[in-house]
């Protein structure tokens, strides 16, 4: 049996961790984290929705296709076909995605996997592909593979840097 | 004691008025979508939000059915994907005249709401809808507040960054009303500086006697938190209910008004006609003067009741006062506190006071039971003997008119008191209902029972019960 400590050491750390603006002409941003498993030639791309953008216009849900394309363009050297043979796309929501209001207290972390063909087709639907919302067990499995620091902590660190 | 602003009568009026449009609604469909809580959710407050969505859906089904609409309900898994959700919304756009998505739902689905056609977004979920640019609840709260606003007033909105509270702030500011938006992280004691307080947080009992003052002209509580023990809590703690001049109680306050708003929205949308909009009843001068007495201490309240009830025997007097206080909606804790300081009992030993407390508790339970009995009997009478008028069953007796609709039942006294009792799934409201009414209904029920069984079977016990009650 593998102990939790062993699992923890196997977690991938992000190679990219940034506030990512996926379209220049219309303000829209998310917290982008990319994890690469060189051995398995796999990448995990996690886009966390941040509160602030217009909820329906610039949501990461409706723009996941655009986000995927912008990420691949921006990080083409990292996410290229020679090095990566599979990308797991994750959309992430939580308390950090909504206004700080009594109404939103209790908002849980919520992860969805979006199935997008690799290599990326030139055209993608607005949702990017078929979404599978991860249930608690699947979330645990994801968390055992990649090291996801709290969004609030990362955003605070990023904003200090900027 | 505060004046309670209740929506039951308004909803009934809306149904009576808009019932005319029933035929227009025939064969029209409304889609209501709600969600299950996420797996492993243990927080009772979060779970209560999903339960509140169930309550709200049931009320909407009854409301729209009263307009002749068919309601298509979807109960979706929390883990529904945007692809699945969007497919349901697209289908609903094709086959429904109105689409409502109940909060709470996962944030990942929020942006998909823009797929709802503008004219079908009855609850203003899109946020960019020119027809319904705020939620029905926000509009309802604004319409309750507006008649109470005086020049230079400040309206505090707790939950101002939320979906409902944000809509209220938007409407108030559009009308140039001074608004103080408060939310998580703010000092809520600032409500004391406002003239009117709106709370739309969904956090049970967040607002209490620290936040509410007798100077508050109106407190609107839009919280609705049904807990596992059948208790329904609002944002405002019961301890603060008697403090402001007017308050919308939970349940029975904002909820029924909101249903009336939704009826209006649907009829306007389907017919394209302007209709007479409901107006919040402002308490009359008489009611206002009673409300002013809310500043009375519990002891003064008790003494006022003592003067009005002329019974000399102390225990009977306590019971009579307690039952009248119950009917008038006085808080049992106020009754007890009043007793403690009332002149006639303050020299009694502690044991005697404990006994009196027990009498009050017992009277409260007893009155509750009796009123439920009246309601049950009235319901039965209207169902079995009533005449169908539109969607309602109407039954008329010598002293009362009982009106049973699909969502509520009301008893109107034929004297000048008007509607004295209204019951719906949100609760029971009394207005001028008296112990005499209970006695009349009890006698009436006994007589009905007697008529149903052969005369010879009437037992001595039954006759004794009549006599006991009369005494």
mmCIF file with all atom_site columns, N, CA, C and O in Angstrom, chain B residues 11 30 68 94 153 183 230 247 282 294 297 311 345 356 371 389 410 446:
data_model
loop_
_atom_site.group_PDB
_atom_site.id
_atom_site.type_symbol
_atom_site.label_atom_id
_atom_site.label_alt_id
_atom_site.label_comp_id
_atom_site.label_asym_id
_atom_site.label_entity_id
_atom_site.label_seq_id
_atom_site.pdbx_PDB_ins_code
_atom_site.Cartn_x
_atom_site.Cartn_y
_atom_site.Cartn_z
_atom_site.occupancy
_atom_site.B_iso_or_equiv
_atom_site.pdbx_formal_charge
_atom_site.auth_seq_id
_atom_site.auth_comp_id
_atom_site.auth_asym_id
_atom_site.auth_atom_id
_atom_site.pdbx_PDB_model_num
ATOM 1  N N  . UNK B 1 11  ? -50.847 37.868 -2.756  1.00 0.00 ? 11  UNK B N  1
ATOM 2  C CA . UNK B 1 11  ? -50.778 36.722 -3.664  1.00 0.00 ? 11  UNK B CA 1
ATOM 3  C C  . UNK B 1 11  ? -52.187 36.275 -4.047  1.00 0.00 ? 11  UNK B C  1
ATOM 4  O O  . UNK B 1 11  ? -52.461 35.964 -5.206  1.00 0.00 ? 11  UNK B O  1
ATOM 5  N N  . UNK B 1 30  ? -43.821 25.992 -18.457 1.00 0.00 ? 30  UNK B N  1
ATOM 6  C CA . UNK B 1 30  ? -42.744 26.670 -17.746 1.00 0.00 ? 30  UNK B CA 1
ATOM 7  C C  . UNK B 1 30  ? -41.728 25.592 -17.360 1.00 0.00 ? 30  UNK B C  1
ATOM 8  O O  . UNK B 1 30  ? -42.132 24.505 -16.932 1.00 0.00 ? 30  UNK B O  1
ATOM 9  N N  . UNK B 1 68  ? -52.851 28.257 -15.212 1.00 0.00 ? 68  UNK B N  1
ATOM 10 C CA . UNK B 1 68  ? -53.143 27.292 -16.271 1.00 0.00 ? 68  UNK B CA 1
ATOM 11 C C  . UNK B 1 68  ? -51.917 26.781 -16.997 1.00 0.00 ? 68  UNK B C  1
ATOM 12 O O  . UNK B 1 68  ? -52.027 26.173 -18.059 1.00 0.00 ? 68  UNK B O  1
ATOM 13 N N  . UNK B 1 94  ? -37.161 25.992 -26.559 1.00 0.00 ? 94  UNK B N  1
ATOM 14 C CA . UNK B 1 94  ? -38.056 25.578 -27.643 1.00 0.00 ? 94  UNK B CA 1
ATOM 15 C C  . UNK B 1 94  ? -39.470 25.300 -27.150 1.00 0.00 ? 94  UNK B C  1
ATOM 16 O O  . UNK B 1 94  ? -40.434 25.553 -27.864 1.00 0.00 ? 94  UNK B O  1
ATOM 17 N N  . UNK B 1 153 ? -34.003 59.376 3.273   1.00 0.00 ? 153 UNK B N  1
ATOM 18 C CA . UNK B 1 153 ? -33.832 58.092 3.964   1.00 0.00 ? 153 UNK B CA 1
ATOM 19 C C  . UNK B 1 153 ? -32.608 57.345 3.433   1.00 0.00 ? 153 UNK B C  1
ATOM 20 O O  . UNK B 1 153 ? -32.208 57.542 2.281   1.00 0.00 ? 153 UNK B O  1
ATOM 21 N N  . UNK B 1 183 ? -21.936 43.818 3.050   1.00 0.00 ? 183 UNK B N  1
ATOM 22 C CA . UNK B 1 183 ? -21.823 42.384 2.785   1.00 0.00 ? 183 UNK B CA 1
ATOM 23 C C  . UNK B 1 183 ? -20.701 41.796 3.635   1.00 0.00 ? 183 UNK B C  1
ATOM 24 O O  . UNK B 1 183 ? -20.170 42.484 4.516   1.00 0.00 ? 183 UNK B O  1
ATOM 25 N N  . UNK B 1 230 ? -37.481 20.947 10.834  1.00 0.00 ? 230 UNK B N  1
ATOM 26 C CA . UNK B 1 230 ? -38.713 21.607 10.357  1.00 0.00 ? 230 UNK B CA 1
ATOM 27 C C  . UNK B 1 230 ? -38.777 23.091 10.689  1.00 0.00 ? 230 UNK B C  1
ATOM 28 O O  . UNK B 1 230 ? -39.741 23.761 10.355  1.00 0.00 ? 230 UNK B O  1
ATOM 29 N N  . UNK B 1 247 ? -42.040 44.822 9.777   1.00 0.00 ? 247 UNK B N  1
ATOM 30 C CA . UNK B 1 247 ? -41.099 43.754 9.380   1.00 0.00 ? 247 UNK B CA 1
ATOM 31 C C  . UNK B 1 247 ? -41.814 42.754 8.485   1.00 0.00 ? 247 UNK B C  1
ATOM 32 O O  . UNK B 1 247 ? -43.020 42.508 8.642   1.00 0.00 ? 247 UNK B O  1
ATOM 33 N N  . UNK B 1 282 ? -49.307 49.539 2.967   1.00 0.00 ? 282 UNK B N  1
ATOM 34 C CA . UNK B 1 282 ? -48.663 50.249 4.074   1.00 0.00 ? 282 UNK B CA 1
ATOM 35 C C  . UNK B 1 282 ? -49.628 50.192 5.248   1.00 0.00 ? 282 UNK B C  1
ATOM 36 O O  . UNK B 1 282 ? -50.829 50.449 5.069   1.00 0.00 ? 282 UNK B O  1
ATOM 37 N N  . UNK B 1 294 ? -44.703 49.018 19.948  1.00 0.00 ? 294 UNK B N  1
ATOM 38 C CA . UNK B 1 294 ? -43.605 48.047 19.979  1.00 0.00 ? 294 UNK B CA 1
ATOM 39 C C  . UNK B 1 294 ? -42.492 48.521 20.902  1.00 0.00 ? 294 UNK B C  1
ATOM 40 O O  . UNK B 1 294 ? -41.669 47.753 21.351  1.00 0.00 ? 294 UNK B O  1
ATOM 41 N N  . UNK B 1 297 ? -42.304 48.195 26.896  1.00 0.00 ? 297 UNK B N  1
ATOM 42 C CA . UNK B 1 297 ? -41.541 47.112 27.510  1.00 0.00 ? 297 UNK B CA 1
ATOM 43 C C  . UNK B 1 297 ? -42.457 45.894 27.608  1.00 0.00 ? 297 UNK B C  1
ATOM 44 O O  . UNK B 1 297 ? -43.688 46.043 27.585  1.00 0.00 ? 297 UNK B O  1
ATOM 45 N N  . UNK B 1 311 ? -60.639 38.963 33.887  1.00 0.00 ? 311 UNK B N  1
ATOM 46 C CA . UNK B 1 311 ? -60.836 37.694 34.608  1.00 0.00 ? 311 UNK B CA 1
ATOM 47 C C  . UNK B 1 311 ? -60.068 37.805 35.910  1.00 0.00 ? 311 UNK B C  1
ATOM 48 O O  . UNK B 1 311 ? -58.888 38.167 35.913  1.00 0.00 ? 311 UNK B O  1
ATOM 49 N N  . UNK B 1 345 ? -47.541 39.832 39.778  1.00 0.00 ? 345 UNK B N  1
ATOM 50 C CA . UNK B 1 345 ? -46.838 38.585 40.055  1.00 0.00 ? 345 UNK B CA 1
ATOM 51 C C  . UNK B 1 345 ? -45.407 38.776 40.538  1.00 0.00 ? 345 UNK B C  1
ATOM 52 O O  . UNK B 1 345 ? -44.728 37.818 40.859  1.00 0.00 ? 345 UNK B O  1
ATOM 53 N N  . UNK B 1 356 ? -46.181 29.550 36.197  1.00 0.00 ? 356 UNK B N  1
ATOM 54 C CA . UNK B 1 356 ? -46.839 30.433 35.239  1.00 0.00 ? 356 UNK B CA 1
ATOM 55 C C  . UNK B 1 356 ? -46.202 30.277 33.853  1.00 0.00 ? 356 UNK B C  1
ATOM 56 O O  . UNK B 1 356 ? -46.886 30.252 32.831  1.00 0.00 ? 356 UNK B O  1
ATOM 57 N N  . UNK B 1 371 ? -55.720 26.125 16.359  1.00 0.00 ? 371 UNK B N  1
ATOM 58 C CA . UNK B 1 371 ? -55.765 26.830 15.070  1.00 0.00 ? 371 UNK B CA 1
ATOM 59 C C  . UNK B 1 371 ? -55.570 25.849 13.921  1.00 0.00 ? 371 UNK B C  1
ATOM 60 O O  . UNK B 1 371 ? -56.247 25.916 12.907  1.00 0.00 ? 371 UNK B O  1
ATOM 61 N N  . UNK B 1 389 ? -65.379 28.174 -7.854  1.00 0.00 ? 389 UNK B N  1
ATOM 62 C CA . UNK B 1 389 ? -65.393 29.468 -8.550  1.00 0.00 ? 389 UNK B CA 1
ATOM 63 C C  . UNK B 1 389 ? -63.992 29.641 -9.127  1.00 0.00 ? 389 UNK B C  1
ATOM 64 O O  . UNK B 1 389 ? -63.044 29.919 -8.403  1.00 0.00 ? 389 UNK B O  1
ATOM 65 N N  . UNK B 1 410 ? -58.192 30.568 3.038   1.00 0.00 ? 410 UNK B N  1
ATOM 66 C CA . UNK B 1 410 ? -58.403 31.759 3.873   1.00 0.00 ? 410 UNK B CA 1
ATOM 67 C C  . UNK B 1 410 ? -59.797 31.728 4.483   1.00 0.00 ? 410 UNK B C  1
ATOM 68 O O  . UNK B 1 410 ? -60.734 31.158 3.899   1.00 0.00 ? 410 UNK B O  1
ATOM 69 N N  . UNK B 1 446 ? -68.182 19.974 15.972  1.00 0.00 ? 446 UNK B N  1
ATOM 70 C CA . UNK B 1 446 ? -68.902 18.998 16.788  1.00 0.00 ? 446 UNK B CA 1
ATOM 71 C C  . UNK B 1 446 ? -70.263 18.718 16.165  1.00 0.00 ? 446 UNK B C  1
ATOM 72 O O  . UNK B 1 446 ? -70.684 17.571 16.047  1.00 0.00 ? 446 UNK B O  1
#
